Amino acid sequence: MGSITRRLVADLHSKSSFLKQVSNVHFMTSVVTMNMKFSDACSGTTTGKGETLLPQEHPASQQLRLFSKVKSKAKSPVSKVEDPKEDISTEFSLDVVKAEIDACIDHLRHELSNFRSGRATPEMLDFVQVEVYGERVPLKSVAAVSVRSSQLLILSVYDPGAVDGVVRAIRESSLQLNANREGKSQEIQVPVPPPTRESVLALEKLIHKSGEAAKVSIRHSRHKGLREAKKAFPSKDDQKAAERDIQKLVDAATVDIDEVVKHKISTLHA
């Protein structure tokens, strides 16, 4: 009985040792498998099923990284985007203002030249445009104009092929004049009839109206120059100085306009 008991105890002890060894082997296998999965997850490797294991982060580390990003954004300096318009500086030129004012006066002279006065003068035809060989050119470039009497102009056309174009240009102009050609001559006669009292009064009104329109154009040039001066000069003193210079140009131009109007009206009564 005693020997049997000792044999059973020995067998139990042997089985217990074998179970422990099996348990240890199972435990080590599990540990190795977990380590491999963890390693694959960190490196982004692919599982046997074709699925990619992405690295996993602990929620605490995610919050820490998010906090560090917010903190770095707060510390990073904000870059200022400069507006290119801020670098554009308006330049003011008194010569430009003067050129615009002079152009207004030149336009007035051109307009008044179309108003027929009582006497025949070559300047009456200065602004007549003639179409020659498909191009429009000034009449004085294709013909010589002379005065035969106070009521008659004579034109000598240089090119025989331009005679018809000169006649047509004079008849279609705003001067309300007629042009006559005798035969195939290159000479053209332009009678200038004396104006009536009614026509002279009507022309005087038109001349004054043209003069006032020129003054309005000059005032527009003045306002434009003042705006540019205010943009170009931050100093009030510089702005005032520019305003005085512009006003001098306007005053001189106003005198010129009055003289042009006065001279034109005088030709109506000559």
mmCIF file of C-alpha atoms in Angstrom:
data_model
loop_
_atom_site.group_PDB
_atom_site.id
_atom_site.type_symbol
_atom_site.label_atom_id
_atom_site.label_comp_id
_atom_site.label_asym_id
_atom_site.label_seq_id
_atom_site.Cartn_x
_atom_site.Cartn_y
_atom_site.Cartn_z
ATOM 1 C CA MET A 1 0.000 0.000 0.000
ATOM 2 C CA GLY A 2 2.743 2.369 0.849
ATOM 3 C CA SER A 3 4.588 1.614 -2.403
ATOM 4 C CA ILE A 4 1.447 2.185 -4.446
ATOM 5 C CA THR A 5 0.866 5.529 -2.768
ATOM 6 C CA ARG A 6 4.408 6.636 -3.420
ATOM 7 C CA ARG A 7 4.030 5.634 -7.123
ATOM 8 C CA LEU A 8 0.808 7.656 -7.464
ATOM 9 C CA VAL A 9 2.386 10.722 -5.859
ATOM 10 C CA ALA A 10 5.339 10.442 -8.235
ATOM 11 C CA ASP A 11 3.026 10.179 -11.262
ATOM 12 C CA LEU A 12 1.055 13.227 -10.087
ATOM 13 C CA HIS A 13 4.231 15.162 -9.603
ATOM 14 C CA SER A 14 5.412 14.221 -13.081
ATOM 15 C CA LYS A 15 2.073 15.246 -14.697
ATOM 16 C CA SER A 16 2.106 18.546 -12.799
ATOM 17 C CA SER A 17 5.583 19.317 -14.096
ATOM 18 C CA PHE A 18 4.461 18.498 -17.655
ATOM 19 C CA LEU A 19 1.383 20.795 -17.389
ATOM 20 C CA LYS A 20 3.546 23.631 -16.121
ATOM 21 C CA GLN A 21 5.871 23.198 -19.057
ATOM 22 C CA VAL A 22 2.935 23.177 -21.522
ATOM 23 C CA SER A 23 1.503 26.292 -19.845
ATOM 24 C CA ASN A 24 4.839 28.101 -20.067
ATOM 25 C CA VAL A 25 5.183 27.209 -23.746
ATOM 26 C CA HIS A 26 1.642 28.511 -24.438
ATOM 27 C CA PHE A 27 2.353 31.722 -22.539
ATOM 28 C CA MET A 28 5.594 32.341 -24.452
ATOM 29 C CA THR A 29 3.847 31.695 -27.732
ATOM 30 C CA SER A 30 1.184 34.300 -26.873
ATOM 31 C CA VAL A 31 3.820 36.825 -25.917
ATOM 32 C CA VAL A 32 5.719 36.305 -29.169
ATOM 33 C CA THR A 33 2.500 36.645 -31.188
ATOM 34 C CA MET A 34 1.561 39.905 -29.415
ATOM 35 C CA ASN A 35 5.038 41.287 -29.961
ATOM 36 C CA MET A 36 4.852 40.493 -33.662
ATOM 37 C CA LYS A 37 1.437 42.191 -33.959
ATOM 38 C CA PHE A 38 2.676 45.225 -32.089
ATOM 39 C CA SER A 39 5.770 45.391 -34.278
ATOM 40 C CA ASP A 40 3.663 45.079 -37.433
ATOM 41 C CA ALA A 41 1.297 47.774 -36.207
ATOM 42 C CA CYS A 42 4.132 50.195 -35.566
ATOM 43 C CA SER A 43 5.743 49.570 -38.917
ATOM 44 C CA GLY A 44 2.490 49.487 -40.912
ATOM 45 C CA THR A 45 3.026 45.957 -42.221
ATOM 46 C CA THR A 46 0.394 43.821 -43.905
ATOM 47 C CA THR A 47 -1.339 40.914 -42.188
ATOM 48 C CA GLY A 48 -1.859 37.574 -43.697
ATOM 49 C CA LYS A 49 -5.357 38.596 -44.779
ATOM 50 C CA GLY A 50 -4.038 41.469 -46.851
ATOM 51 C CA GLU A 51 -5.039 44.143 -44.306
ATOM 52 C CA THR A 52 -2.574 46.852 -43.390
ATOM 53 C CA LEU A 53 -2.022 47.416 -39.693
ATOM 54 C CA LEU A 54 -1.595 51.142 -39.034
ATOM 55 C CA PRO A 55 0.298 52.417 -36.003
ATOM 56 C CA GLN A 56 -1.942 53.048 -33.069
ATOM 57 C CA GLU A 57 -1.478 55.911 -30.672
ATOM 58 C CA HIS A 58 -2.563 56.239 -27.151
ATOM 59 C CA PRO A 59 -5.352 58.819 -26.670
ATOM 60 C CA ALA A 60 -3.193 60.695 -24.196
ATOM 61 C CA SER A 61 -0.385 61.023 -26.736
ATOM 62 C CA GLN A 62 -2.893 62.283 -29.331
ATOM 63 C CA GLN A 63 -4.117 64.990 -26.979
ATOM 64 C CA LEU A 64 -0.555 65.946 -26.139
ATOM 65 C CA ARG A 65 0.369 66.258 -29.793
ATOM 66 C CA LEU A 66 -2.802 68.292 -30.551
ATOM 67 C CA PHE A 67 -1.992 70.617 -27.675
ATOM 68 C CA SER A 68 1.552 71.093 -28.949
ATOM 69 C CA LYS A 69 0.209 72.024 -32.419
ATOM 70 C CA VAL A 70 -2.171 74.598 -30.991
ATOM 71 C CA LYS A 71 0.612 76.003 -28.900
ATOM 72 C CA SER A 72 2.990 76.214 -31.849
ATOM 73 C CA LYS A 73 0.332 78.000 -33.909
ATOM 74 C CA ALA A 74 -0.141 80.534 -31.192
ATOM 75 C CA LYS A 75 3.583 81.210 -31.042
ATOM 76 C CA SER A 76 4.172 81.338 -34.815
ATOM 77 C CA PRO A 77 4.271 84.912 -36.117
ATOM 78 C CA VAL A 78 1.434 85.924 -38.448
ATOM 79 C CA SER A 79 2.813 86.914 -41.830
ATOM 80 C CA LYS A 80 1.306 90.154 -43.121
ATOM 81 C CA VAL A 81 0.181 90.088 -46.741
ATOM 82 C CA GLU A 82 0.996 93.479 -48.186
ATOM 83 C CA ASP A 83 -1.484 95.104 -50.512
ATOM 84 C CA PRO A 84 0.278 96.047 -53.751
ATOM 85 C CA LYS A 85 -1.913 99.154 -53.971
ATOM 86 C CA GLU A 86 -0.197 100.525 -50.876
ATOM 87 C CA ASP A 87 3.091 100.787 -52.751
ATOM 88 C CA ILE A 88 1.587 102.702 -55.675
ATOM 89 C CA SER A 89 2.346 106.400 -55.272
ATOM 90 C CA THR A 90 0.411 108.916 -57.341
ATOM 91 C CA GLU A 91 2.680 111.343 -59.141
ATOM 92 C CA PHE A 92 1.559 114.913 -59.747
ATOM 93 C CA SER A 93 2.815 116.871 -62.750
ATOM 94 C CA LEU A 94 1.874 120.484 -63.398
ATOM 95 C CA ASP A 95 2.936 120.030 -67.025
ATOM 96 C CA VAL A 96 0.233 117.401 -67.501
ATOM 97 C CA VAL A 97 -2.413 119.797 -66.176
ATOM 98 C CA LYS A 98 -1.116 122.546 -68.483
ATOM 99 C CA ALA A 99 -1.192 120.192 -71.481
ATOM 100 C CA GLU A 100 -4.835 119.325 -70.808
ATOM 101 C CA ILE A 101 -5.784 122.996 -70.479
ATOM 102 C CA ASP A 102 -3.932 123.899 -73.685
ATOM 103 C CA ALA A 103 -5.785 121.083 -75.463
ATOM 104 C CA CYS A 104 -9.100 122.656 -74.403
ATOM 105 C CA ILE A 105 -8.095 125.987 -75.940
ATOM 106 C CA ASP A 106 -6.889 124.329 -79.162
ATOM 107 C CA HIS A 107 -10.195 122.505 -79.449
ATOM 108 C CA LEU A 108 -12.046 125.818 -79.070
ATOM 109 C CA ARG A 109 -10.022 127.410 -81.871
ATOM 110 C CA HIS A 110 -10.713 124.414 -84.089
ATOM 111 C CA GLU A 111 -14.436 124.579 -83.374
ATOM 112 C CA LEU A 112 -14.696 128.323 -83.998
ATOM 113 C CA SER A 113 -12.864 127.970 -87.289
ATOM 114 C CA ASN A 114 -15.931 126.166 -88.612
ATOM 115 C CA PHE A 115 -18.066 129.263 -87.979
ATOM 116 C CA ARG A 116 -18.085 131.283 -91.188
ATOM 117 C CA SER A 117 -17.312 134.949 -90.768
ATOM 118 C CA GLY A 118 -18.204 137.771 -93.149
ATOM 119 C CA ARG A 119 -14.845 137.881 -94.959
ATOM 120 C CA ALA A 120 -13.113 135.256 -97.068
ATOM 121 C CA THR A 121 -9.892 134.062 -95.422
ATOM 122 C CA PRO A 122 -7.684 131.032 -96.213
ATOM 123 C CA GLU A 123 -7.849 129.992 -92.532
ATOM 124 C CA MET A 124 -11.520 129.184 -93.016
ATOM 125 C CA LEU A 125 -10.511 125.933 -94.738
ATOM 126 C CA ASP A 126 -7.674 124.891 -92.433
ATOM 127 C CA PHE A 127 -9.671 122.142 -90.734
ATOM 128 C CA VAL A 128 -11.427 120.745 -93.810
ATOM 129 C CA GLN A 129 -10.477 117.083 -94.377
ATOM 130 C CA VAL A 130 -10.269 115.698 -97.926
ATOM 131 C CA GLU A 131 -10.441 112.034 -98.891
ATOM 132 C CA VAL A 132 -7.701 111.324 -101.425
ATOM 133 C CA TYR A 133 -6.972 107.801 -102.666
ATOM 134 C CA GLY A 134 -8.709 106.251 -99.662
ATOM 135 C CA GLU A 135 -7.043 108.472 -97.038
ATOM 136 C CA ARG A 136 -8.280 111.603 -95.253
ATOM 137 C CA VAL A 137 -5.782 114.484 -95.303
ATOM 138 C CA PRO A 138 -5.965 118.239 -94.527
ATOM 139 C CA LEU A 139 -7.124 120.335 -97.467
ATOM 140 C CA LYS A 140 -4.086 122.596 -97.260
ATOM 141 C CA SER A 141 -1.851 119.590 -98.012
ATOM 142 C CA VAL A 142 -3.457 119.020 -101.439
ATOM 143 C CA ALA A 143 -4.302 122.587 -102.527
ATOM 144 C CA ALA A 144 -3.088 126.178 -102.227
ATOM 145 C CA VAL A 145 -5.725 128.662 -100.979
ATOM 146 C CA SER A 146 -5.658 132.330 -101.898
ATOM 147 C CA VAL A 147 -8.037 135.319 -101.602
ATOM 148 C CA ARG A 148 -9.234 136.952 -104.825
ATOM 149 C CA SER A 149 -11.687 139.286 -103.088
ATOM 150 C CA SER A 150 -13.334 139.742 -99.708
ATOM 151 C CA GLN A 151 -16.060 137.323 -100.862
ATOM 152 C CA LEU A 152 -14.148 134.812 -102.977
ATOM 153 C CA LEU A 153 -11.520 132.121 -102.341
ATOM 154 C CA ILE A 154 -9.478 130.412 -105.060
ATOM 155 C CA LEU A 155 -8.043 126.908 -104.606
ATOM 156 C CA SER A 156 -5.299 125.473 -106.822
ATOM 157 C CA VAL A 157 -5.275 121.692 -106.430
ATOM 158 C CA TYR A 158 -1.882 120.021 -106.913
ATOM 159 C CA ASP A 159 -3.130 116.631 -108.131
ATOM 160 C CA PRO A 160 -5.849 116.450 -110.837
ATOM 161 C CA GLY A 161 -7.110 113.247 -109.252
ATOM 162 C CA ALA A 162 -7.858 115.087 -105.995
ATOM 163 C CA VAL A 163 -9.998 117.901 -107.422
ATOM 164 C CA ASP A 164 -13.332 116.099 -107.069
ATOM 165 C CA GLY A 165 -12.496 115.126 -103.495
ATOM 166 C CA VAL A 166 -11.713 118.758 -102.593
ATOM 167 C CA VAL A 167 -14.990 119.994 -104.063
ATOM 168 C CA ARG A 168 -16.960 117.337 -102.211
ATOM 169 C CA ALA A 169 -15.176 118.026 -98.893
ATOM 170 C CA ILE A 170 -15.956 121.770 -99.020
ATOM 171 C CA ARG A 171 -19.619 121.202 -99.856
ATOM 172 C CA GLU A 172 -20.053 118.626 -97.065
ATOM 173 C CA SER A 173 -18.273 120.707 -94.386
ATOM 174 C CA SER A 174 -20.073 122.658 -91.663
ATOM 175 C CA LEU A 175 -19.034 125.959 -93.297
ATOM 176 C CA GLN A 176 -22.089 125.870 -95.572
ATOM 177 C CA LEU A 177 -20.034 126.950 -98.563
ATOM 178 C CA ASN A 178 -20.246 125.971 -102.201
ATOM 179 C CA ALA A 179 -17.302 125.011 -104.417
ATOM 180 C CA ASN A 180 -17.287 125.402 -108.212
ATOM 181 C CA ARG A 181 -14.942 123.858 -110.763
ATOM 182 C CA GLU A 182 -14.820 125.114 -114.339
ATOM 183 C CA GLY A 183 -14.418 122.237 -116.765
ATOM 184 C CA LYS A 184 -11.389 120.065 -116.087
ATOM 185 C CA SER A 185 -9.429 122.853 -114.495
ATOM 186 C CA GLN A 186 -7.539 122.246 -111.264
ATOM 187 C CA GLU A 187 -8.766 125.620 -109.975
ATOM 188 C CA ILE A 188 -11.741 125.753 -107.643
ATOM 189 C CA GLN A 189 -13.744 128.870 -106.757
ATOM 190 C CA VAL A 190 -15.362 129.169 -103.322
ATOM 191 C CA PRO A 191 -17.739 132.163 -102.945
ATOM 192 C CA VAL A 192 -18.190 133.463 -99.395
ATOM 193 C CA PRO A 193 -21.543 135.269 -99.174
ATOM 194 C CA PRO A 194 -21.856 138.086 -96.618
ATOM 195 C CA PRO A 195 -23.792 137.048 -93.537
ATOM 196 C CA THR A 196 -27.128 138.560 -92.648
ATOM 197 C CA ARG A 197 -27.837 140.304 -89.344
ATOM 198 C CA GLU A 198 -29.810 137.322 -88.107
ATOM 199 C CA SER A 199 -27.037 134.889 -88.996
ATOM 200 C CA VAL A 200 -24.438 137.081 -87.259
ATOM 201 C CA LEU A 201 -26.461 137.170 -84.026
ATOM 202 C CA ALA A 202 -26.930 133.401 -84.164
ATOM 203 C CA LEU A 203 -23.199 132.901 -84.693
ATOM 204 C CA GLU A 204 -22.377 135.178 -81.756
ATOM 205 C CA LYS A 205 -24.492 133.010 -79.462
ATOM 206 C CA LEU A 206 -22.811 129.868 -80.715
ATOM 207 C CA ILE A 207 -19.359 131.396 -80.213
ATOM 208 C CA HIS A 208 -20.147 132.400 -76.629
ATOM 209 C CA LYS A 209 -21.567 128.949 -75.959
ATOM 210 C CA SER A 210 -18.403 127.311 -77.270
ATOM 211 C CA GLY A 211 -16.299 129.584 -75.061
ATOM 212 C CA GLU A 212 -18.289 128.614 -71.953
ATOM 213 C CA ALA A 213 -17.959 124.925 -72.818
ATOM 214 C CA ALA A 214 -14.184 125.368 -73.033
ATOM 215 C CA LYS A 215 -14.150 126.960 -69.571
ATOM 216 C CA VAL A 216 -16.117 124.025 -68.173
ATOM 217 C CA SER A 217 -13.534 121.629 -69.620
ATOM 218 C CA ILE A 218 -10.763 123.644 -67.994
ATOM 219 C CA ARG A 219 -12.511 123.470 -64.625
ATOM 220 C CA HIS A 220 -12.677 119.690 -64.989
ATOM 221 C CA SER A 221 -8.917 119.652 -65.608
ATOM 222 C CA ARG A 222 -8.467 121.812 -62.496
ATOM 223 C CA HIS A 223 -10.460 119.427 -60.280
ATOM 224 C CA LYS A 224 -8.554 116.453 -61.659
ATOM 225 C CA GLY A 225 -5.222 118.142 -60.940
ATOM 226 C CA LEU A 226 -6.269 118.989 -57.376
ATOM 227 C CA ARG A 227 -7.248 115.360 -56.694
ATOM 228 C CA GLU A 228 -3.892 114.132 -57.957
ATOM 229 C CA ALA A 229 -2.052 116.739 -55.888
ATOM 230 C CA LYS A 230 -3.832 115.630 -52.698
ATOM 231 C CA LYS A 231 -2.856 112.015 -53.357
ATOM 232 C CA ALA A 232 0.748 112.892 -54.200
ATOM 233 C CA PHE A 233 1.449 115.374 -51.397
ATOM 234 C CA PRO A 234 0.615 114.376 -47.805
ATOM 235 C CA SER A 235 1.637 117.828 -46.588
ATOM 236 C CA LYS A 236 -1.083 120.476 -46.524
ATOM 237 C CA ASP A 237 1.455 123.144 -47.470
ATOM 238 C CA ASP A 238 2.470 121.228 -50.584
ATOM 239 C CA GLN A 239 -1.171 120.740 -51.518
ATOM 240 C CA LYS A 240 -1.836 124.468 -51.170
ATOM 241 C CA ALA A 241 1.216 125.293 -53.286
ATOM 242 C CA ALA A 242 0.036 122.934 -56.032
ATOM 243 C CA GLU A 243 -3.457 124.435 -55.847
ATOM 244 C CA ARG A 244 -2.023 127.934 -56.361
ATOM 245 C CA ASP A 245 -0.005 126.785 -59.395
ATOM 246 C CA ILE A 246 -3.045 125.111 -60.944
ATOM 247 C CA GLN A 247 -5.200 128.185 -60.362
ATOM 248 C CA LYS A 248 -2.625 130.361 -62.173
ATOM 249 C CA LEU A 249 -2.929 128.105 -65.213
ATOM 250 C CA VAL A 250 -6.724 128.243 -65.067
ATOM 251 C CA ASP A 251 -6.764 132.051 -64.779
ATOM 252 C CA ALA A 252 -4.413 132.440 -67.744
ATOM 253 C CA ALA A 253 -6.458 129.983 -69.823
ATOM 254 C CA THR A 254 -9.684 131.830 -69.000
ATOM 255 C CA VAL A 255 -8.156 135.056 -70.337
ATOM 256 C CA ASP A 256 -7.059 133.235 -73.503
ATOM 257 C CA ILE A 257 -10.558 131.870 -74.057
ATOM 258 C CA ASP A 258 -12.104 135.312 -73.702
ATOM 259 C CA GLU A 259 -9.617 136.669 -76.240
ATOM 260 C CA VAL A 260 -10.350 133.879 -78.734
ATOM 261 C CA VAL A 261 -14.092 134.445 -78.424
ATOM 262 C CA LYS A 262 -13.725 138.210 -78.735
ATOM 263 C CA HIS A 263 -11.537 137.921 -81.848
ATOM 264 C CA LYS A 264 -13.929 135.514 -83.538
ATOM 265 C CA ILE A 265 -16.914 137.772 -82.932
ATOM 266 C CA SER A 266 -14.996 140.726 -84.339
ATOM 267 C CA THR A 267 -14.492 138.868 -87.615
ATOM 268 C CA LEU A 268 -18.246 138.620 -88.029
ATOM 269 C CA HIS A 269 -18.516 142.399 -88.264
ATOM 270 C CA ALA A 270 -15.413 143.032 -90.353
#
